[in-house]
Amino acid sequence: MKQTLKTFNLTFTAPLHISDARLDYGSSGRMIHSDTIYAAVIAALARTGNLPEKVEQSGDLGCTISSLFPFTVVEGQLICFFPRPFISVNQDDENIGLAKKMKKVKWLDQPYFEAVINRQEKSIGDEEKNMISGEFLSEYDLKDHTIMFTQTVPRAKIPRSKAEDEGETTIFYMERILFSEGSGLYLIVDGDTSLLEKGLHILQYEGIGTDRSIGQGTFTLLPGENIDLKIPETDQYVTTLGLLCTEEKDVNKLIEAENGSSAKRARWDLIHRGGWLTTEGYNGIRKKSVYMFTEGSVFYTGKPGIQISGMVNCNIKPDDTEGLQLPDHPVWRCGRTIAIPVQI
């Protein structure tokens, strides 16, 4: 059974820094999550007067997206990677050296991803000769192929007044991500993508990530090739391709069967989402925070044909409990994402 996935490719024209939970610039995140790009698109449309009122009120662009995943070109062949689901990859468990290498793998190319979600055997190799290259597992030899790399550069923080840092210029270091030629990030989309595309076209010039004001995070947006993904015939379980936030009453339905027998088969991790308001004039105010299920989480859907749906309109606008001057619009965080059937 095949499922066709529509994609967009982002080829970066400048270094990228992705903020993480740390407060310093010395470490960059490695993934742009689905809720981040969704919120960035809404903000870009709002800044340029292109956000319809119904979207401002609902937070729904009319489409569902994945997080951004790596792609690269090897020997003229486009390779798109998927996040490794929280289920085991068929391998020789007695080969301890290979098992240690597999623990580091975060990204699977399409053939290996299909093998995992369909519970099919696919050789990885042995400890000495295998298809693992750092965080990537691919049919292609990536040992001498660089997809992305990091660069740490010094930056200067110049105080705005003598009272700040005693008027002294402070040196700090920023880690930036760069992509090799033919490599970048792609996202999977489903639904009406007209508003999404309009927002991404704006963002390609404004940039995404940190320090966009100095030119970081700019990219070229291109329609990607459709991916024909081989999926299981049965879809009682699914794996997520982005962050998922669902209502509390629906959580138990995702993690166990009605009789509780399948609870052990659902697997997930949580990530804390929050940050600062980006609306001009309110940048020093923190948003409310929320926990979401991460990419690669595996959930129970109950029966074939039932798909999970997250909250597209989770409003994390701060509460007015401290007399703060707050923006007069909602602050949306999208907890809806794409899910792929998986055989358990």
CSV table of C-alpha atoms in Angstrom, one decimal:
chain,number,residue,atom,x,y,z
A,1,MET,CA,0.0,0.0,0.0
A,2,LYS,CA,1.4,3.4,-1.0
A,3,GLN,CA,0.8,6.8,0.5
A,4,THR,CA,1.9,9.9,-1.6
A,5,LEU,CA,3.5,12.7,0.5
A,6,LYS,CA,3.8,16.2,-0.9
A,7,THR,CA,7.0,18.1,0.1
A,8,PHE,CA,8.8,21.4,0.0
A,9,ASN,CA,12.6,21.8,0.0
A,10,LEU,CA,14.4,24.5,1.9
A,11,THR,CA,18.0,25.0,0.6
A,12,PHE,CA,19.8,27.4,3.0
A,13,THR,CA,21.7,30.3,1.6
A,14,ALA,CA,23.1,31.4,5.1
A,15,PRO,CA,24.1,29.8,8.4
A,16,LEU,CA,21.3,28.7,10.7
A,17,HIS,CA,21.1,28.8,14.5
A,18,ILE,CA,18.1,27.1,16.2
A,19,SER,CA,17.4,28.1,19.7
A,20,ASP,CA,17.1,25.3,22.2
A,21,ALA,CA,16.3,25.1,26.0
A,22,ARG,CA,19.7,26.5,26.8
A,23,LEU,CA,20.0,30.2,27.4
A,24,ASP,CA,23.3,30.6,25.6
A,25,TYR,CA,24.2,30.7,21.9
A,26,GLY,CA,27.0,28.2,22.2
A,27,SER,CA,24.8,25.2,21.2
A,28,SER,CA,22.3,25.2,18.4
A,29,GLY,CA,19.3,22.8,18.2
A,30,ARG,CA,19.3,20.3,15.3
A,31,MET,CA,15.7,20.3,14.3
A,32,ILE,CA,13.1,22.9,13.4
A,33,HIS,CA,9.9,21.5,14.8
A,34,SER,CA,6.5,21.6,13.1
A,35,ASP,CA,5.0,24.1,15.6
A,36,THR,CA,7.9,26.5,15.1
A,37,ILE,CA,7.5,26.7,11.3
A,38,TYR,CA,3.7,26.8,11.5
A,39,ALA,CA,3.9,29.8,14.0
A,40,ALA,CA,6.6,31.5,11.9
A,41,VAL,CA,4.4,31.3,8.8
A,42,ILE,CA,1.4,32.8,10.7
A,43,ALA,CA,3.6,35.6,12.0
A,44,ALA,CA,5.0,36.4,8.6
A,45,LEU,CA,1.6,36.6,7.0
A,46,ALA,CA,0.4,38.8,9.9
A,47,ARG,CA,3.4,41.2,9.5
A,48,THR,CA,2.7,41.7,5.8
A,49,GLY,CA,-1.0,42.0,6.0
A,50,ASN,CA,-1.7,38.7,4.4
A,51,LEU,CA,-3.3,36.8,7.3
A,52,PRO,CA,-7.0,36.2,6.8
A,53,GLU,CA,-9.1,37.1,9.8
A,54,LYS,CA,-10.5,33.6,10.1
A,55,VAL,CA,-6.9,32.3,10.4
A,56,GLU,CA,-6.0,34.9,13.0
A,57,GLN,CA,-9.0,33.8,15.1
A,58,SER,CA,-8.6,30.0,14.6
A,59,GLY,CA,-4.8,29.5,14.1
A,60,ASP,CA,-5.5,27.1,11.3
A,61,LEU,CA,-3.8,27.6,7.9
A,62,GLY,CA,-5.8,24.9,6.4
A,63,CYS,CA,-3.0,22.4,6.2
A,64,THR,CA,-1.0,20.0,8.3
A,65,ILE,CA,2.8,19.8,8.2
A,66,SER,CA,5.7,17.7,9.5
A,67,SER,CA,8.8,19.0,11.2
A,68,LEU,CA,11.7,19.8,9.0
A,69,PHE,CA,14.0,16.8,8.1
A,70,PRO,CA,17.3,16.6,6.3
A,71,PHE,CA,17.7,15.8,2.6
A,72,THR,CA,20.8,15.4,0.5
A,73,VAL,CA,21.9,14.3,-3.0
A,74,VAL,CA,24.3,11.4,-3.5
A,75,GLU,CA,25.3,10.2,-6.9
A,76,GLY,CA,22.6,12.3,-8.4
A,77,GLN,CA,19.9,10.6,-6.2
A,78,LEU,CA,17.8,12.7,-3.8
A,79,ILE,CA,17.7,11.1,-0.4
A,80,CYS,CA,15.0,12.2,2.1
A,81,PHE,CA,15.4,11.2,5.7
A,82,PHE,CA,12.7,10.4,8.2
A,83,PRO,CA,12.9,10.6,12.1
A,84,ARG,CA,13.5,7.2,13.6
A,85,PRO,CA,10.3,5.9,15.2
A,86,PHE,CA,10.4,4.7,18.8
A,87,ILE,CA,10.4,1.0,17.7
A,88,SER,CA,13.3,-1.3,17.2
A,89,VAL,CA,15.2,-1.7,13.9
A,90,ASN,CA,15.5,-5.4,13.0
A,91,GLN,CA,19.1,-6.3,13.8
A,92,ASP,CA,21.4,-8.8,15.3
A,93,ASP,CA,21.0,-8.1,19.0
A,94,GLU,CA,24.1,-10.2,19.9
A,95,ASN,CA,26.3,-7.8,17.9
A,96,ILE,CA,27.0,-5.3,20.7
A,97,GLY,CA,29.2,-3.0,18.7
A,98,LEU,CA,26.6,-2.6,16.0
A,99,ALA,CA,23.9,-2.1,18.6
A,100,LYS,CA,25.9,0.8,20.2
A,101,LYS,CA,26.1,2.5,16.8
A,102,MET,CA,22.4,2.0,16.2
A,103,LYS,CA,21.6,3.8,19.4
A,104,LYS,CA,23.1,7.0,17.9
A,105,VAL,CA,20.9,6.8,14.7
A,106,LYS,CA,18.2,9.4,14.5
A,107,TRP,CA,17.5,9.5,10.8
A,108,LEU,CA,16.5,6.8,8.4
A,109,ASP,CA,16.4,7.0,4.6
A,110,GLN,CA,13.1,6.0,2.9
A,111,PRO,CA,14.0,2.3,2.3
A,112,TYR,CA,15.0,1.8,6.0
A,113,PHE,CA,12.1,3.8,7.2
A,114,GLU,CA,9.7,1.7,5.2
A,115,ALA,CA,11.3,-1.5,6.5
A,116,VAL,CA,10.8,-0.3,10.1
A,117,ILE,CA,7.2,0.8,9.8
A,118,ASN,CA,6.3,-2.4,8.0
A,119,ARG,CA,8.3,-4.6,10.3
A,120,GLN,CA,10.4,-6.1,7.5
A,121,GLU,CA,13.9,-7.4,7.7
A,122,LYS,CA,16.6,-5.2,6.1
A,123,SER,CA,20.3,-5.8,6.5
A,124,ILE,CA,22.3,-3.1,8.3
A,125,GLY,CA,25.6,-4.9,8.0
A,126,ASP,CA,28.0,-5.8,10.8
A,127,GLU,CA,30.2,-3.8,13.2
A,128,GLU,CA,33.0,-3.3,10.7
A,129,LYS,CA,31.0,-2.8,7.5
A,130,ASN,CA,27.6,-1.3,7.9
A,131,MET,CA,25.2,1.4,6.5
A,132,ILE,CA,25.4,3.7,9.6
A,133,SER,CA,27.1,7.1,9.3
A,134,GLY,CA,26.8,8.9,12.6
A,135,GLU,CA,23.1,9.8,13.1
A,136,PHE,CA,22.1,8.6,9.6
A,137,LEU,CA,21.2,5.1,8.3
A,138,SER,CA,21.0,4.9,4.6
A,139,GLU,CA,21.4,2.4,1.7
A,140,TYR,CA,24.0,4.8,0.3
A,141,ASP,CA,27.5,5.1,1.7
A,142,LEU,CA,27.6,8.4,3.5
A,143,LYS,CA,30.9,7.8,5.3
A,144,ASP,CA,32.6,10.5,3.2
A,145,HIS,CA,29.5,12.6,2.5
A,146,THR,CA,28.7,15.6,4.7
A,147,ILE,CA,25.0,16.6,5.0
A,148,MET,CA,25.4,19.3,7.6
A,149,PHE,CA,28.1,20.6,9.8
A,150,THR,CA,28.6,23.2,12.6
A,151,GLN,CA,30.7,26.3,12.9
A,152,THR,CA,31.3,28.2,16.1
A,153,VAL,CA,32.0,31.9,15.6
A,154,PRO,CA,32.7,34.8,18.1
A,155,ARG,CA,30.2,37.6,18.4
A,156,ALA,CA,30.3,40.9,20.3
A,157,LYS,CA,27.5,42.1,22.6
A,158,ILE,CA,27.7,45.9,22.8
A,159,PRO,CA,25.9,47.4,25.8
A,160,ARG,CA,23.2,50.0,25.0
A,161,SER,CA,24.1,52.0,28.1
A,162,LYS,CA,26.9,52.2,30.7
A,163,ALA,CA,24.6,50.6,33.3
A,164,GLU,CA,24.5,47.4,31.2
A,165,ASP,CA,27.5,45.1,31.8
A,166,GLU,CA,29.3,48.2,33.2
A,167,GLY,CA,29.5,49.5,29.7
A,168,GLU,CA,31.9,46.8,28.6
A,169,THR,CA,31.6,44.9,25.3
A,170,THR,CA,31.2,41.2,25.9
A,171,ILE,CA,32.4,38.4,23.6
A,172,PHE,CA,30.2,35.3,23.2
A,173,TYR,CA,30.3,32.4,20.9
A,174,MET,CA,27.5,31.1,18.6
A,175,GLU,CA,27.2,27.7,17.0
A,176,ARG,CA,25.8,27.8,13.5
A,177,ILE,CA,24.6,25.0,11.2
A,178,LEU,CA,25.6,24.9,7.6
A,179,PHE,CA,24.6,22.5,4.8
A,180,SER,CA,26.7,21.0,2.1
A,181,GLU,CA,25.9,21.6,-1.6
A,182,GLY,CA,22.8,19.7,-2.5
A,183,SER,CA,21.6,19.3,1.1
A,184,GLY,CA,19.0,21.1,3.2
A,185,LEU,CA,15.8,20.6,5.0
A,186,TYR,CA,12.4,19.5,3.7
A,187,LEU,CA,8.9,19.3,5.2
A,188,ILE,CA,5.9,17.1,4.4
A,189,VAL,CA,2.5,18.9,3.9
A,190,ASP,CA,-1.1,17.8,3.6
A,191,GLY,CA,-4.2,19.9,2.8
A,192,ASP,CA,-4.6,23.3,1.2
A,193,THR,CA,-1.0,24.8,1.2
A,194,SER,CA,-1.8,28.1,-0.5
A,195,LEU,CA,-1.3,30.2,2.7
A,196,LEU,CA,1.6,28.0,3.9
A,197,GLU,CA,3.4,28.6,0.6
A,198,LYS,CA,2.8,32.4,0.7
A,199,GLY,CA,4.2,32.5,4.2
A,200,LEU,CA,7.3,30.4,3.3
A,201,HIS,CA,8.0,32.7,0.3
A,202,ILE,CA,8.1,35.6,2.8
A,203,LEU,CA,10.3,33.7,5.3
A,204,GLN,CA,12.9,32.6,2.7
A,205,TYR,CA,14.0,36.3,2.6
A,206,GLU,CA,13.4,37.1,6.2
A,207,GLY,CA,15.1,33.9,7.5
A,208,ILE,CA,14.2,31.5,10.2
A,209,GLY,CA,15.9,30.8,13.5
A,210,THR,CA,18.0,33.2,15.6
A,211,ASP,CA,19.7,36.4,14.5
A,212,ARG,CA,17.7,36.9,11.3
A,213,SER,CA,18.5,40.6,11.5
A,214,ILE,CA,22.1,39.9,10.4
A,215,GLY,CA,21.1,37.6,7.6
A,216,GLN,CA,21.0,34.2,9.2
A,217,GLY,CA,18.5,31.5,8.3
A,218,THR,CA,17.7,32.6,4.8
A,219,PHE,CA,16.8,29.9,2.3
A,220,THR,CA,15.5,29.2,-1.2
A,221,LEU,CA,12.1,27.5,-1.3
A,222,LEU,CA,11.3,24.9,-4.0
A,223,PRO,CA,8.6,22.3,-4.4
A,224,GLY,CA,10.0,18.9,-3.6
A,225,GLU,CA,9.5,15.6,-5.3
A,226,ASN,CA,6.4,13.6,-4.1
A,227,ILE,CA,7.4,10.7,-1.9
A,228,ASP,CA,5.5,7.4,-2.6
A,229,LEU,CA,5.8,5.8,0.8
A,230,LYS,CA,5.1,2.1,1.3
A,231,ILE,CA,2.9,1.8,4.4
A,232,PRO,CA,1.3,-1.1,6.3
A,233,GLU,CA,-2.2,-2.3,5.3
A,234,THR,CA,-3.3,-2.0,8.9
A,235,ASP,CA,-2.9,1.3,10.8
A,236,GLN,CA,-4.0,0.6,14.3
A,237,TYR,CA,-0.7,2.3,15.3
A,238,VAL,CA,0.8,5.4,13.9
A,239,THR,CA,4.1,7.3,14.2
A,240,THR,CA,4.2,11.1,14.3
A,241,LEU,CA,6.3,13.2,11.9
A,242,GLY,CA,6.0,16.4,14.0
A,243,LEU,CA,5.0,17.6,17.4
A,244,LEU,CA,1.6,16.5,18.7
A,245,CYS,CA,-0.4,18.2,21.4
A,246,THR,CA,-3.8,16.7,22.1
A,247,GLU,CA,-6.5,17.4,24.6
A,248,GLU,CA,-6.1,15.7,28.0
A,249,LYS,CA,-9.2,13.6,27.5
A,250,ASP,CA,-7.7,12.0,24.4
A,251,VAL,CA,-4.3,11.1,25.8
A,252,ASN,CA,-5.4,7.7,27.2
A,253,LYS,CA,-6.9,6.7,23.9
A,254,LEU,CA,-3.5,7.2,22.2
A,255,ILE,CA,-1.4,5.2,24.7
A,256,GLU,CA,-3.5,2.1,25.4
A,257,ALA,CA,-6.2,-0.1,23.9
A,258,GLU,CA,-9.7,-0.2,25.5
A,259,ASN,CA,-8.7,-3.3,27.5
A,260,GLY,CA,-5.3,-1.8,28.4
A,261,SER,CA,-3.5,-4.7,26.7
A,262,SER,CA,-1.7,-2.5,24.2
A,263,ALA,CA,-0.4,0.2,26.5
A,264,LYS,CA,3.1,-1.2,26.4
A,265,ARG,CA,3.2,-0.8,22.6
A,266,ALA,CA,2.7,2.9,22.6
A,267,ARG,CA,6.0,4.8,23.0
A,268,TRP,CA,6.7,8.5,23.2
A,269,ASP,CA,8.8,11.3,24.5
A,270,LEU,CA,7.8,14.8,25.6
A,271,ILE,CA,9.3,18.2,24.8
A,272,HIS,CA,8.7,21.5,26.5
A,273,ARG,CA,7.6,24.3,24.2
A,274,GLY,CA,7.5,27.9,25.1
A,275,GLY,CA,9.8,30.9,24.5
A,276,TRP,CA,9.4,34.6,24.1
A,277,LEU,CA,6.8,36.6,22.3
A,278,THR,CA,8.0,37.8,18.9
A,279,THR,CA,5.4,40.5,18.4
A,280,GLU,CA,7.2,43.9,18.2
A,281,GLY,CA,7.0,45.7,21.5
A,282,TYR,CA,6.4,42.5,23.5
A,283,ASN,CA,9.6,40.7,23.0
A,284,GLY,CA,10.5,40.6,26.7
A,285,ILE,CA,7.4,38.7,27.7
A,286,ARG,CA,7.4,34.9,28.0
A,287,LYS,CA,4.7,32.8,26.4
A,288,LYS,CA,2.9,30.2,28.4
A,289,SER,CA,4.5,26.8,28.0
A,290,VAL,CA,3.1,23.5,26.9
A,291,TYR,CA,4.4,19.9,26.6
A,292,MET,CA,4.1,18.1,23.3
A,293,PHE,CA,4.8,14.6,22.1
A,294,THR,CA,7.9,14.4,20.0
A,295,GLU,CA,8.6,13.2,16.4
A,296,GLY,CA,8.8,9.4,16.2
A,297,SER,CA,6.3,8.8,19.0
A,298,VAL,CA,4.1,5.7,18.4
A,299,PHE,CA,0.4,5.8,19.3
A,300,TYR,CA,-2.6,3.5,19.3
A,301,THR,CA,-5.6,4.6,17.1
A,302,GLY,CA,-8.1,1.8,17.9
A,303,LYS,CA,-8.9,0.4,14.5
A,304,PRO,CA,-7.8,0.8,10.9
A,305,GLY,CA,-8.7,4.1,9.3
A,306,ILE,CA,-8.7,6.1,12.5
A,307,GLN,CA,-6.0,8.8,12.5
A,308,ILE,CA,-4.9,11.0,15.4
A,309,SER,CA,-5.6,14.7,15.3
A,310,GLY,CA,-3.9,17.3,17.6
A,311,MET,CA,-4.9,20.8,18.6
A,312,VAL,CA,-4.2,23.2,15.8
A,313,ASN,CA,-5.2,26.1,18.0
A,314,CYS,CA,-3.4,25.8,21.3
A,315,ASN,CA,-3.3,29.4,22.6
A,316,ILE,CA,-0.2,30.1,24.7
A,317,LYS,CA,-0.7,33.8,25.1
A,318,PRO,CA,0.4,34.8,28.7
A,319,ASP,CA,-2.2,35.3,31.3
A,320,ASP,CA,-2.6,39.0,32.4
A,321,THR,CA,-1.8,38.2,36.1
A,322,GLU,CA,1.1,40.7,36.5
A,323,GLY,CA,-0.4,43.8,34.9
A,324,LEU,CA,1.6,43.2,31.8
A,325,GLN,CA,0.8,45.0,28.5
A,326,LEU,CA,-0.1,42.1,26.2
A,327,PRO,CA,-0.8,41.9,22.5
A,328,ASP,CA,-4.5,42.0,21.5
A,329,HIS,CA,-4.2,38.8,19.5
A,330,PRO,CA,-3.9,35.1,20.3
A,331,VAL,CA,-0.5,33.4,20.3
A,332,TRP,CA,-1.0,30.1,18.5
A,333,ARG,CA,1.0,27.0,18.9
A,334,CYS,CA,0.1,24.2,16.5
A,335,GLY,CA,-0.1,20.7,18.0
A,336,ARG,CA,-1.4,19.0,14.9
A,337,THR,CA,0.9,17.0,12.7
A,338,ILE,CA,1.1,14.2,10.1
A,339,ALA,CA,1.0,10.6,11.3
A,340,ILE,CA,2.1,7.6,9.3
A,341,PRO,CA,0.7,4.0,9.9
A,342,VAL,CA,3.2,1.6,11.5
A,343,GLN,CA,3.1,-2.1,12.1
A,344,ILE,CA,3.8,-3.1,15.7
